[in-house]
XYZ file of C-alpha atoms in Angstrom:
599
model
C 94.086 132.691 88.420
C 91.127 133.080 86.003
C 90.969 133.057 82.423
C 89.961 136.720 82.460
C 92.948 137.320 84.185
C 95.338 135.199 82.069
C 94.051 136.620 79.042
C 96.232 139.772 79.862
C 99.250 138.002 79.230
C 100.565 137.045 75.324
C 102.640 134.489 74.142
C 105.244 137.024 72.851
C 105.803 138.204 76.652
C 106.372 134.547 78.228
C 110.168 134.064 79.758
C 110.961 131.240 78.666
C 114.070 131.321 80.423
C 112.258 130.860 83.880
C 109.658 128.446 82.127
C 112.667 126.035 80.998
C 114.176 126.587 84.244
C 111.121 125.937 86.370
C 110.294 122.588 84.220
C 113.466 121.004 84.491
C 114.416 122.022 88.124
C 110.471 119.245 88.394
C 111.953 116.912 85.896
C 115.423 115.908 87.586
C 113.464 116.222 91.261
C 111.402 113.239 89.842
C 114.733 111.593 88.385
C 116.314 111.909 91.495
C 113.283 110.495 93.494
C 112.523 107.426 90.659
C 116.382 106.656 91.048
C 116.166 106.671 94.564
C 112.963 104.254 94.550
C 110.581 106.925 96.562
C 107.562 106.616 94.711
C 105.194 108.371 96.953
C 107.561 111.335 96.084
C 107.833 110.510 92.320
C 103.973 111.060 92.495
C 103.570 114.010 93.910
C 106.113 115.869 91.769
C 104.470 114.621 88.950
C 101.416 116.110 89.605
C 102.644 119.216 90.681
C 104.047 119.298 87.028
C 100.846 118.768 85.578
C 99.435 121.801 87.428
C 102.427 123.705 86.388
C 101.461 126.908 84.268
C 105.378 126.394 82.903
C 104.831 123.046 81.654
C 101.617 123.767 80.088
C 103.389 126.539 78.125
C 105.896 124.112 76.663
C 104.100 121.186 76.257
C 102.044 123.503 73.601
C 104.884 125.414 71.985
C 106.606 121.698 71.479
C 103.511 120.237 69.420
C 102.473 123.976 67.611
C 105.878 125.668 67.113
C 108.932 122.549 67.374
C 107.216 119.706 65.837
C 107.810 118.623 62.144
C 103.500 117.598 61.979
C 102.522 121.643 63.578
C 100.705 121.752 61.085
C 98.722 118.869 60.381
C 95.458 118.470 61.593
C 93.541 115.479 63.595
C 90.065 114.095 63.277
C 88.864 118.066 64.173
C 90.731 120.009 61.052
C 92.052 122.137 63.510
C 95.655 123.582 63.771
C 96.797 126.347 65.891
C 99.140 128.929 64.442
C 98.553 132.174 66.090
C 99.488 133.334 69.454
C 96.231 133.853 70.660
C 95.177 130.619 70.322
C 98.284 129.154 71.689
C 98.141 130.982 74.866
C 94.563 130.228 75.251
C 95.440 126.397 75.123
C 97.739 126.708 77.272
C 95.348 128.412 79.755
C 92.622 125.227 79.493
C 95.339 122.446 79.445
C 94.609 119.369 81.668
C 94.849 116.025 81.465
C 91.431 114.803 80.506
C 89.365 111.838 80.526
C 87.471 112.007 77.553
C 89.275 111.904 73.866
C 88.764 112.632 69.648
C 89.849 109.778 67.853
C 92.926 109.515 66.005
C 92.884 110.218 62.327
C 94.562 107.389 60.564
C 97.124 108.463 57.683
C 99.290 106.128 55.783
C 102.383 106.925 54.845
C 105.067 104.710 52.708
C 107.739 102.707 54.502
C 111.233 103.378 53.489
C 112.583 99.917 51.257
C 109.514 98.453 51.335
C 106.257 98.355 49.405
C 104.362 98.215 52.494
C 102.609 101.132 54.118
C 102.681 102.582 57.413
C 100.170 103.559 59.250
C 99.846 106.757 61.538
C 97.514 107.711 64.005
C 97.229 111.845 64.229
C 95.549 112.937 66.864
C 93.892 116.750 67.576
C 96.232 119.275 68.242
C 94.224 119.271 71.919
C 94.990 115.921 72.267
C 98.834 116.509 71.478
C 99.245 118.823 73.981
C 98.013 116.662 76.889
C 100.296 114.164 75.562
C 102.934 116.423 75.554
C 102.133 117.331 79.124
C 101.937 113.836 79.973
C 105.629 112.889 78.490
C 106.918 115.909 80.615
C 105.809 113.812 83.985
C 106.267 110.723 82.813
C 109.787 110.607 80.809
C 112.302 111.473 83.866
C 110.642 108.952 86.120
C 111.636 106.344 83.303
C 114.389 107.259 82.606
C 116.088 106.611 85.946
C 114.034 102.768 85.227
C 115.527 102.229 81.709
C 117.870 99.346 81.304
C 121.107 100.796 80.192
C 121.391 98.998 76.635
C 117.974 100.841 75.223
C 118.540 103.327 73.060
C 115.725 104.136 71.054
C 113.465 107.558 70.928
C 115.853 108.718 74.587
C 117.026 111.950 75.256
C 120.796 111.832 75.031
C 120.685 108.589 73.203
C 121.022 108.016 69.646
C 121.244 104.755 67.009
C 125.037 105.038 67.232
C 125.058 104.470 70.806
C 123.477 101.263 70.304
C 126.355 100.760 67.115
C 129.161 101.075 69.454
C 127.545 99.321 72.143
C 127.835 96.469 69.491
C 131.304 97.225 68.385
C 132.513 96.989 71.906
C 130.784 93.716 72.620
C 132.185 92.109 69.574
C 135.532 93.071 70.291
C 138.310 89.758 69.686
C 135.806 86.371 70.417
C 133.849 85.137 67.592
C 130.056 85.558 68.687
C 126.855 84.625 66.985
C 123.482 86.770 67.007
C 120.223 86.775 67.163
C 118.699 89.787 64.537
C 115.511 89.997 65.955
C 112.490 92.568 64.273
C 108.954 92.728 66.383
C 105.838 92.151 64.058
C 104.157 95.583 64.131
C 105.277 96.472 68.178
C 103.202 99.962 67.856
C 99.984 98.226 66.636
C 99.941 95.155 68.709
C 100.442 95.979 72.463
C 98.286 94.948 74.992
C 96.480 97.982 76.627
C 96.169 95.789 79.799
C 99.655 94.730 80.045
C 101.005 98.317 79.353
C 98.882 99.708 81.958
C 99.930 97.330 84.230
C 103.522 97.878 83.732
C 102.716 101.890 83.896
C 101.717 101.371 87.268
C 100.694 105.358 87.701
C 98.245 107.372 89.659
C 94.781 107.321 88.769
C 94.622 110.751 86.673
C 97.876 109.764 84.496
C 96.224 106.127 84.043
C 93.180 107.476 83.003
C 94.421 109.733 80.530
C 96.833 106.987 78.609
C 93.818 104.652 78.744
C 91.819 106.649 77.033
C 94.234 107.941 74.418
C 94.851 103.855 74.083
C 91.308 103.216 73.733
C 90.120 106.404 71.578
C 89.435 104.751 68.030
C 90.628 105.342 64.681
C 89.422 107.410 61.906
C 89.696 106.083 58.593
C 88.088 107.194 55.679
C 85.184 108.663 57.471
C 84.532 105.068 59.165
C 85.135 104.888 62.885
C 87.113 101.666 64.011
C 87.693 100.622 67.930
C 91.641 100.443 68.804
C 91.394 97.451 71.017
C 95.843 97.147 70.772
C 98.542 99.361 70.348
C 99.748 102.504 70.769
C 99.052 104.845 67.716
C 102.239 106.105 65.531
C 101.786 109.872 65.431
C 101.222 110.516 68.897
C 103.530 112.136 71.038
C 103.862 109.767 73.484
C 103.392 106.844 71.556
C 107.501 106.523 71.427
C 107.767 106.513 75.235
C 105.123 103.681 75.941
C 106.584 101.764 73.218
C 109.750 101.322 75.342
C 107.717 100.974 78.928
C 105.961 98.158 77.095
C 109.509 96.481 75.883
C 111.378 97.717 79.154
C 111.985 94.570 80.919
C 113.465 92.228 78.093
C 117.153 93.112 78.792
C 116.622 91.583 82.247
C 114.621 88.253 81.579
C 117.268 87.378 78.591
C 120.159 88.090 81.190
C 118.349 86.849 84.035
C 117.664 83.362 82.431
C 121.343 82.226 82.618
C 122.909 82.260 86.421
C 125.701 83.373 87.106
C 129.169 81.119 87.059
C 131.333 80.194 89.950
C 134.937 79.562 89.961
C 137.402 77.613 90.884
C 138.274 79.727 93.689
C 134.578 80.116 95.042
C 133.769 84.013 93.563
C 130.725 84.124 91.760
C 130.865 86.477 88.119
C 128.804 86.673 85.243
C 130.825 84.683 82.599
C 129.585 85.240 79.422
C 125.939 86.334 79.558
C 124.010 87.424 76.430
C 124.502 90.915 75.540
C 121.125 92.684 74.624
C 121.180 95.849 72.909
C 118.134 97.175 71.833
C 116.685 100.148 69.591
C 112.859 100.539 70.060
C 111.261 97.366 68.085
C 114.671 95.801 66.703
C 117.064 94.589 69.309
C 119.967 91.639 68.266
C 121.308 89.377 71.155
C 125.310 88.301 71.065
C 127.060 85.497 72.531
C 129.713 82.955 71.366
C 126.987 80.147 72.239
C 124.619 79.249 69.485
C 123.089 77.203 71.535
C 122.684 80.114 74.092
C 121.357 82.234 71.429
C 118.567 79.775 70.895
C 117.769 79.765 73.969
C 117.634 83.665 74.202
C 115.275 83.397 71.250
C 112.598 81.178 73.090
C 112.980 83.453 75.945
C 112.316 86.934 74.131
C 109.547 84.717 72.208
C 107.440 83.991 75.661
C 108.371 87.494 77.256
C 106.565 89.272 74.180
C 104.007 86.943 74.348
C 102.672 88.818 77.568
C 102.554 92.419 75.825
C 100.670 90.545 73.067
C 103.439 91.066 70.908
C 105.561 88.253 68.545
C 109.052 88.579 66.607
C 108.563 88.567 63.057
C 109.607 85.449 61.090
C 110.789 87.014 57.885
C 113.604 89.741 59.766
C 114.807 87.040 62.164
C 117.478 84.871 62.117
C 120.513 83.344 63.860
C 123.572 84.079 62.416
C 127.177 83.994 63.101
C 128.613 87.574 63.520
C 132.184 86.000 62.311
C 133.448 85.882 58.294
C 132.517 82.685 56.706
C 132.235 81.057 53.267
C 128.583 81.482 53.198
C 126.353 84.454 52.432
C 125.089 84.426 56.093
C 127.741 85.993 57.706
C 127.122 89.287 59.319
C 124.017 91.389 59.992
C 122.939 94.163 59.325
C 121.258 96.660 62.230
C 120.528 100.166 62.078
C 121.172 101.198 58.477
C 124.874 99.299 59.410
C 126.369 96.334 58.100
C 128.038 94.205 61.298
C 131.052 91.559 60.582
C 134.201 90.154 62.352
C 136.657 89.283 60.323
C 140.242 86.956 61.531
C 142.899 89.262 62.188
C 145.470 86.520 64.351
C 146.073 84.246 67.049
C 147.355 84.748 70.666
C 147.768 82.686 73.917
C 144.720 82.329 76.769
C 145.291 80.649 80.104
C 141.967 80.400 82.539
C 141.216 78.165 85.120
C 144.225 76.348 84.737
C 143.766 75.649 80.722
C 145.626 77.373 78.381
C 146.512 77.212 74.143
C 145.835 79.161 71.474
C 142.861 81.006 70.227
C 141.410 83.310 66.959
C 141.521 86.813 67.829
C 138.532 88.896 65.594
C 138.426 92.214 64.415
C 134.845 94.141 63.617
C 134.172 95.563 60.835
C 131.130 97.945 60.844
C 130.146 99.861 57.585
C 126.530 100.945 55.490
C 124.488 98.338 54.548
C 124.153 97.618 51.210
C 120.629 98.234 51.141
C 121.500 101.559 52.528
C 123.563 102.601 50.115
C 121.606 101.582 47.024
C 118.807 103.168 48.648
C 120.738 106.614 49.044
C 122.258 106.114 45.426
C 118.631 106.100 44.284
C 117.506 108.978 45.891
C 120.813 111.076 44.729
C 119.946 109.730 41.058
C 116.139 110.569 41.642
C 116.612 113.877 42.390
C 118.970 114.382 39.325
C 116.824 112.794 36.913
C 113.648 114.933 38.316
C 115.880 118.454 37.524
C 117.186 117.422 33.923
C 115.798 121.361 33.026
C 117.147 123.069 36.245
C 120.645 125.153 36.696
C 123.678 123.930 37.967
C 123.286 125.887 41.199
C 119.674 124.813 41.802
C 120.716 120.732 41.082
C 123.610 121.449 43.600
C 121.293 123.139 46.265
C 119.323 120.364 46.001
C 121.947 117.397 46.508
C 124.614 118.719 48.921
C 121.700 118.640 52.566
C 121.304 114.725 51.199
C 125.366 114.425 50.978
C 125.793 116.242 53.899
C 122.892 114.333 56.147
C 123.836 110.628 54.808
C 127.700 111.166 54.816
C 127.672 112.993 58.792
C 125.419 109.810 59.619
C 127.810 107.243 58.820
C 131.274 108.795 59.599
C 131.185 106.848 62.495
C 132.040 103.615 61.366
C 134.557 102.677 58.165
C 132.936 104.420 55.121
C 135.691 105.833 53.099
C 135.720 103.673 50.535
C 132.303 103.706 50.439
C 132.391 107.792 50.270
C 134.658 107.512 47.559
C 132.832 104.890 45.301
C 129.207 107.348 46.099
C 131.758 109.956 44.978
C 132.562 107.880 42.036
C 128.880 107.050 40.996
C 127.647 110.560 41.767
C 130.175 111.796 39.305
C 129.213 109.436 36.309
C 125.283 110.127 36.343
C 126.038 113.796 36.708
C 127.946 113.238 33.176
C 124.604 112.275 31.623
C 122.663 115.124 33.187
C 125.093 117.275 31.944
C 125.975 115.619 27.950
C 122.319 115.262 27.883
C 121.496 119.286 27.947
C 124.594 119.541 25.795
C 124.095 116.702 23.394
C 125.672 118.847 20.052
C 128.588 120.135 21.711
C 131.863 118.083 22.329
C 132.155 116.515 25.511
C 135.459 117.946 26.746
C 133.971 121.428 26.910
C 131.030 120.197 28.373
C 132.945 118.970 31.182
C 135.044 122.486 30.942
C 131.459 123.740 31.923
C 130.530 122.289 34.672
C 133.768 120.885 36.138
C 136.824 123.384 37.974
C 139.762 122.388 39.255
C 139.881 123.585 42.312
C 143.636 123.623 44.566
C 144.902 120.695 41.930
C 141.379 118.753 42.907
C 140.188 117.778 39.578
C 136.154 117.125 38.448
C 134.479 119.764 41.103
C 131.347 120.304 40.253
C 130.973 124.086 40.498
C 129.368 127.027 39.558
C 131.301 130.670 38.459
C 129.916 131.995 41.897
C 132.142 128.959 43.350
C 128.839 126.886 44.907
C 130.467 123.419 44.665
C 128.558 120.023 45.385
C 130.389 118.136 48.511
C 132.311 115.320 48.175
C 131.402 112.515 50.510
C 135.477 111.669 50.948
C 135.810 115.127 52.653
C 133.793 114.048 55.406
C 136.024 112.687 58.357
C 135.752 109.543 60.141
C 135.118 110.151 63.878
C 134.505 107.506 66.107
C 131.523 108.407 67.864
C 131.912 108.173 72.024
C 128.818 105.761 73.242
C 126.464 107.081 76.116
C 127.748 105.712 79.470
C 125.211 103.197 81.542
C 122.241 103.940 82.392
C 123.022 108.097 81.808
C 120.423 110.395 81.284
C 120.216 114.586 80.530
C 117.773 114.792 84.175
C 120.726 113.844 85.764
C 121.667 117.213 85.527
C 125.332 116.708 84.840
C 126.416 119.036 82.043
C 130.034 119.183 82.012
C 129.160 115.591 80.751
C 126.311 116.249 78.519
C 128.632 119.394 77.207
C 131.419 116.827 75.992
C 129.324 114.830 74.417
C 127.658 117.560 72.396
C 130.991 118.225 70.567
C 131.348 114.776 69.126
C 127.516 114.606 67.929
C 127.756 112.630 64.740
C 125.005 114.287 63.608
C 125.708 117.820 63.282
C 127.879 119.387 60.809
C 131.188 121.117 61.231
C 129.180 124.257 60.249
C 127.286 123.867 63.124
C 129.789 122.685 65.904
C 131.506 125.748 65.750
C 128.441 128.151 66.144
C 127.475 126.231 68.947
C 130.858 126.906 70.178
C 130.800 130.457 69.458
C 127.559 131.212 71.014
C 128.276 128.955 73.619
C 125.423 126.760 73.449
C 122.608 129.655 73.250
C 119.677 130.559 70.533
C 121.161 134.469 69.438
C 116.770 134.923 68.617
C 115.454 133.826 72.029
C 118.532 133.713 74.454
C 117.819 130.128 75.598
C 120.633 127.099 75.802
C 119.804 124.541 72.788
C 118.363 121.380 74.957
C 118.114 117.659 73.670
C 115.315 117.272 71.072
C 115.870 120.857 69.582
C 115.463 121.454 66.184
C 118.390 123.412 64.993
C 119.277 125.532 62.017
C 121.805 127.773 60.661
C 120.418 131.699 59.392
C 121.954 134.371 57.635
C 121.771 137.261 59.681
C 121.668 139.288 56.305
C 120.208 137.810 53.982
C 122.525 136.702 50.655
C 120.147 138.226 48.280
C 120.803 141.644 50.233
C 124.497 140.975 50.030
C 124.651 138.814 53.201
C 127.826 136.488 52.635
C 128.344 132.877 53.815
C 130.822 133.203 56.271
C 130.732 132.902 59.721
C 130.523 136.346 60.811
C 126.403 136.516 59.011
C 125.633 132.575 60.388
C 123.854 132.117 63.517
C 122.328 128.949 64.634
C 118.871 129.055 65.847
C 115.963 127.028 67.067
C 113.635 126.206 64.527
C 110.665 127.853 65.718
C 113.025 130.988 66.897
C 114.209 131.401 62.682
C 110.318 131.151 61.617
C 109.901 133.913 64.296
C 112.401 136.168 62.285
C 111.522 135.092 58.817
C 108.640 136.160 59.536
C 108.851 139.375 61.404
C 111.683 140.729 58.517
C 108.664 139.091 55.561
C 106.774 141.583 57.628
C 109.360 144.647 57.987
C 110.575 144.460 54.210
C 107.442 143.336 52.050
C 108.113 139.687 51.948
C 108.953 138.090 48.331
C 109.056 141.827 46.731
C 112.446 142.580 48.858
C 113.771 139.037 47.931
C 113.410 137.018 50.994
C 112.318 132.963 50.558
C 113.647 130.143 53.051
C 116.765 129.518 50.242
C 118.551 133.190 52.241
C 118.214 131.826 55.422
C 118.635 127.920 55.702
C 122.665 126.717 54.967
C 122.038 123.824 56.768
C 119.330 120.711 57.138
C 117.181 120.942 60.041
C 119.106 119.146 62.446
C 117.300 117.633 64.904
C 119.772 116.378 68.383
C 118.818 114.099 71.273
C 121.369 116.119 73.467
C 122.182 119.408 73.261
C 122.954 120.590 76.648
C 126.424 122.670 77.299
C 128.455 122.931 79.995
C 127.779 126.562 80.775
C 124.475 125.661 80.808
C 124.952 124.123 84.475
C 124.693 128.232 85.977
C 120.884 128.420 84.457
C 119.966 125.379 86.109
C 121.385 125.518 89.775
């Protein structure tokens, strides 16, 4: 079809029912046929994809309508934001052999003084990449080793928490706490290629999006390693370029043989990693050293080196130093003696230490958060109650649903605790003449015999971090994956998502798993958030019956169009009507009735 042609069409009139339906039906045809090892079949599916009109479409709605940087430009100062422009993209879409350089953007690193540096390529450039992921993704997926977790559909960083907890489970084990020296700026082009081991086009493409150069400054500098942060498929040849290390680590140390003749693996490392940070376990020190040397020469060949300073060898059990323990994740990691109880094997038998583990925030973490809350409540020491508490409850929410996983109620109550007292000077401080009990009568309700709520008249109360449940969060099985294509699986999962909010479990429920704005089923990697169908300045009211949960481009899409009915700010409508919730942002949100859209 020619452009003229296309040109008929607009980006307001594409199903994107059929185009989500067409996509994926490609996507788990090339899971199935990577699983199966047929990779003259792999191929040719992934071309057809490329070709694919469908794919095109939402490889450029995911980089100018889903993604958080839609709106920052590359090396070109371009950005597309209008339909026309989107559709004519999409039209002109290939996967080409020439590229812009990368525009080179630092950004700080959180708890460190260091910067980091991103790479932002043209919005043209994005939307190959985007295409490229689409073809590339599912085929790795079925290669993955089952213990990576990091930037995976349907995996998350508490999957790789509870793969720990259930690997530390009763025998003392030491670890190795391993951090790669700048993984994303050091890989070997050569040995990444290699490893890619994909038809010519694809190959040419990443080599040249490898090889581009970076713009910094207005000076142009040659990108001779590494894949550049900001990209869009940066995250997914990170882990191509680290798949692999599970295996040699494991690998290294044979199997053991009985007594009885039957070979089994004994105790073998355990490696668990999250894109650049992985830890090894085993109740060997000696073993552990060994792992080290091995991950050590392995990394060598993708030009890449652990970093002295974030690794060590610890022990995993409580001990009288300071050493014991690590920390992974944003979690702290610890066994602590809980007993003793009889073993017998291979005709030995006495009494060992049985372990419990203990898995809560870092400390880091938590002074890190604590500064934050305080920031934010030293930066409003002029604003209204309602405004401060607008401002602090998404932080609350976010930190407290992330670590309700693991044991973090007394840590909840002490944040409650510390919240409490610096909300005391923000308050005493705009009341400094008046006596202190009703300054507290002020600010503070009682609330069902629940003393020191901090709450408005119009009853908009800042969250308590003890209100938040613990729920044990249910790890990914194997080597699982959302191509696959089984979603009474994916479904269950979706209702124990640590991630979202009780809020936004049950309008998922309600609307079964579909956008209300576009009809579509929420998919892993959406970017979800909860609307007031009316908004509250209009008398809208916060209860269930005016929420909806939508995609995040979908509630732009009718901010905007009602900005556009009713006169914008004049009739009283700014993002505080329509967002209840953070963005939320889910690795896997397929549900179970979504199976009947994708047979």
């Amino acid at each position: 079809m020619n452009t003229t042609a296309m040109l008929v069409y607009k980006w307001k009139d594409i199903d994107w029912r059929k185009t989500e339906q067409a996509v994926f039906k490609l996507q788990k045809r090339i899971y199935r046929a990577a699983h199966q090892g047929n990779q003259i079949l792999t191929r040719k599916l992934q071309k057809l994809l490329l070709s694919s009109q469908s794919a095109k479409h939402l490889a450029v709605r995911k980089v100018t309508q889903e993604n958080r940087g839609k709106k920052t430009a590359g090396t070109d100062g371009k950005v597309i934001l209008n339909q026309q422009q989107r559709m004519r993209l999409a039209q002109n879409l290939k996967l080409n052999p020439k590229s812009t350089p990368v525009r080179r953007v630092w950004i700080p690193k959180p708890g460190a003084q260091e910067l980091r540096p991103l790479g932002i390529p043209t919005i043209e450039n994005r939307a190959q990449q985007a295409l490229a992921k689409l073809a590339l993704e599912p085929e790795w997926e079925a290669r993955f080793e089952p213990n990576s977790y990091g930037f995976r559909p349907g995996r998350s960083a508490h999957d790789a928490i509870e793969a720990i907890q259930s690997s530390l489970k009763y025998t003392k084990k030491y670890v190795l706490d391993a951090d790669i020296t700048k993984c994303f700026d050091r890989i070997n082009h050569a040995a990444l290629l290699t490893k890619l081991d994909t038809f010519k086009t694809m190959r040419q493409a990443i080599k040249t999006w490898l090889k581009t150069g970076i713009m910094d400054e207005g000076q142009l500098f040659p990108s001779e390693r590494g894949t550049p942060q900001g990209g869009v498929i940066s995250p997914l040849l990170a882990n191509i370029a680290l798949h692999g290390l599970e295996t040699a680590i494991a690998m290294a140390f044979p199997n053991r043989v009985r007594s009885d003749g039957i070979r089994h693996e004994g105790y073998k490392p355990r490696v668990i990693r999250y894109a650049d940070d992985f830890v090894v376990l085993h109740p060997d020190r000696t073993v552990i050293e060994k792992a080290k040397g091995i991950a050590e020469e392995w990394l060598k060949e993708m030009g890449l080196e652990l970093k002295p300073s974030k690794t060590r060898i610890a022990p995993c059990f409580s001990t009288t130093g300071s050493e014991s323990g690590f920390d992974f994740l944003g979690f702290h990691v610890r066994q602590f003696p809980v007993g003793k109880c009889h073993y017998r094997t291979s005709g030995y038998s006495g009494l060992t230490v049985t372990f419990k583990t203990i898995i809560k925030p870092s400390p880091e973490t938590i002074q890190r958060h604590y500064q934050n809350i305080a920031a934010v409540i030293d930066a409003r020491k002029t604003s209204d109650q309602k405004d401060l508490i607008n401002q602090l409850n998404p932080m609350i929410r976010g930190w407290a649903n992330y670590y309700a996983t693991v044991v973090s109620k007394q840590i909840f109550s002490k944040l409650d605790h510390l919240v409490t007292k610096k909300l005391l000077r923000w308050a005493y401080r705009r009341h400094s003449h008046e006596a202190r009990r009703k300054t507290v009568g002020k600010y503070w309700k009682t609330v069902q015999g629940r003393f020191w709520n901090f709450q408005t008249p119009d009853q908009t109360r800042l969250l308590w971090y003890a209100d938040v449940p613990i729920r044990r969060h249910v790890q990914v099985a194997g080597q699982r994956s959302p191509y696959d294509g089984d979603w009474v699986y994916w479904g269950k999962r979706l209702r124990h998502y640590p991630i979202l909010t009780k809020r936004q479990v049950t309008l998922l429920k309600r609307q079964q798993g579909i956008c209300l704005w576009c009809g579509l089923y929420f998919q892993f990697g959406d970017r979800l958030e909860v609307d007031h169908r009316w908004p509250r300045q209009w008398g809208g009211k916060d209860t269930y019956d005016n929420l909806q949960l939508l995609h995040q481009h979908c509630h732009d899409e009718k901010t905007a169009e009602q900005m556009k009915t009713f006169g914008g700010s004049s009739a009283g409508i700014n993002d505080n009507d329509y967002i209840v919730e953070e963005p939320c942002e889910v690795e896997s949100l397929m549900h179970g009735s979504a199976e009947k859209m994708y047979e």
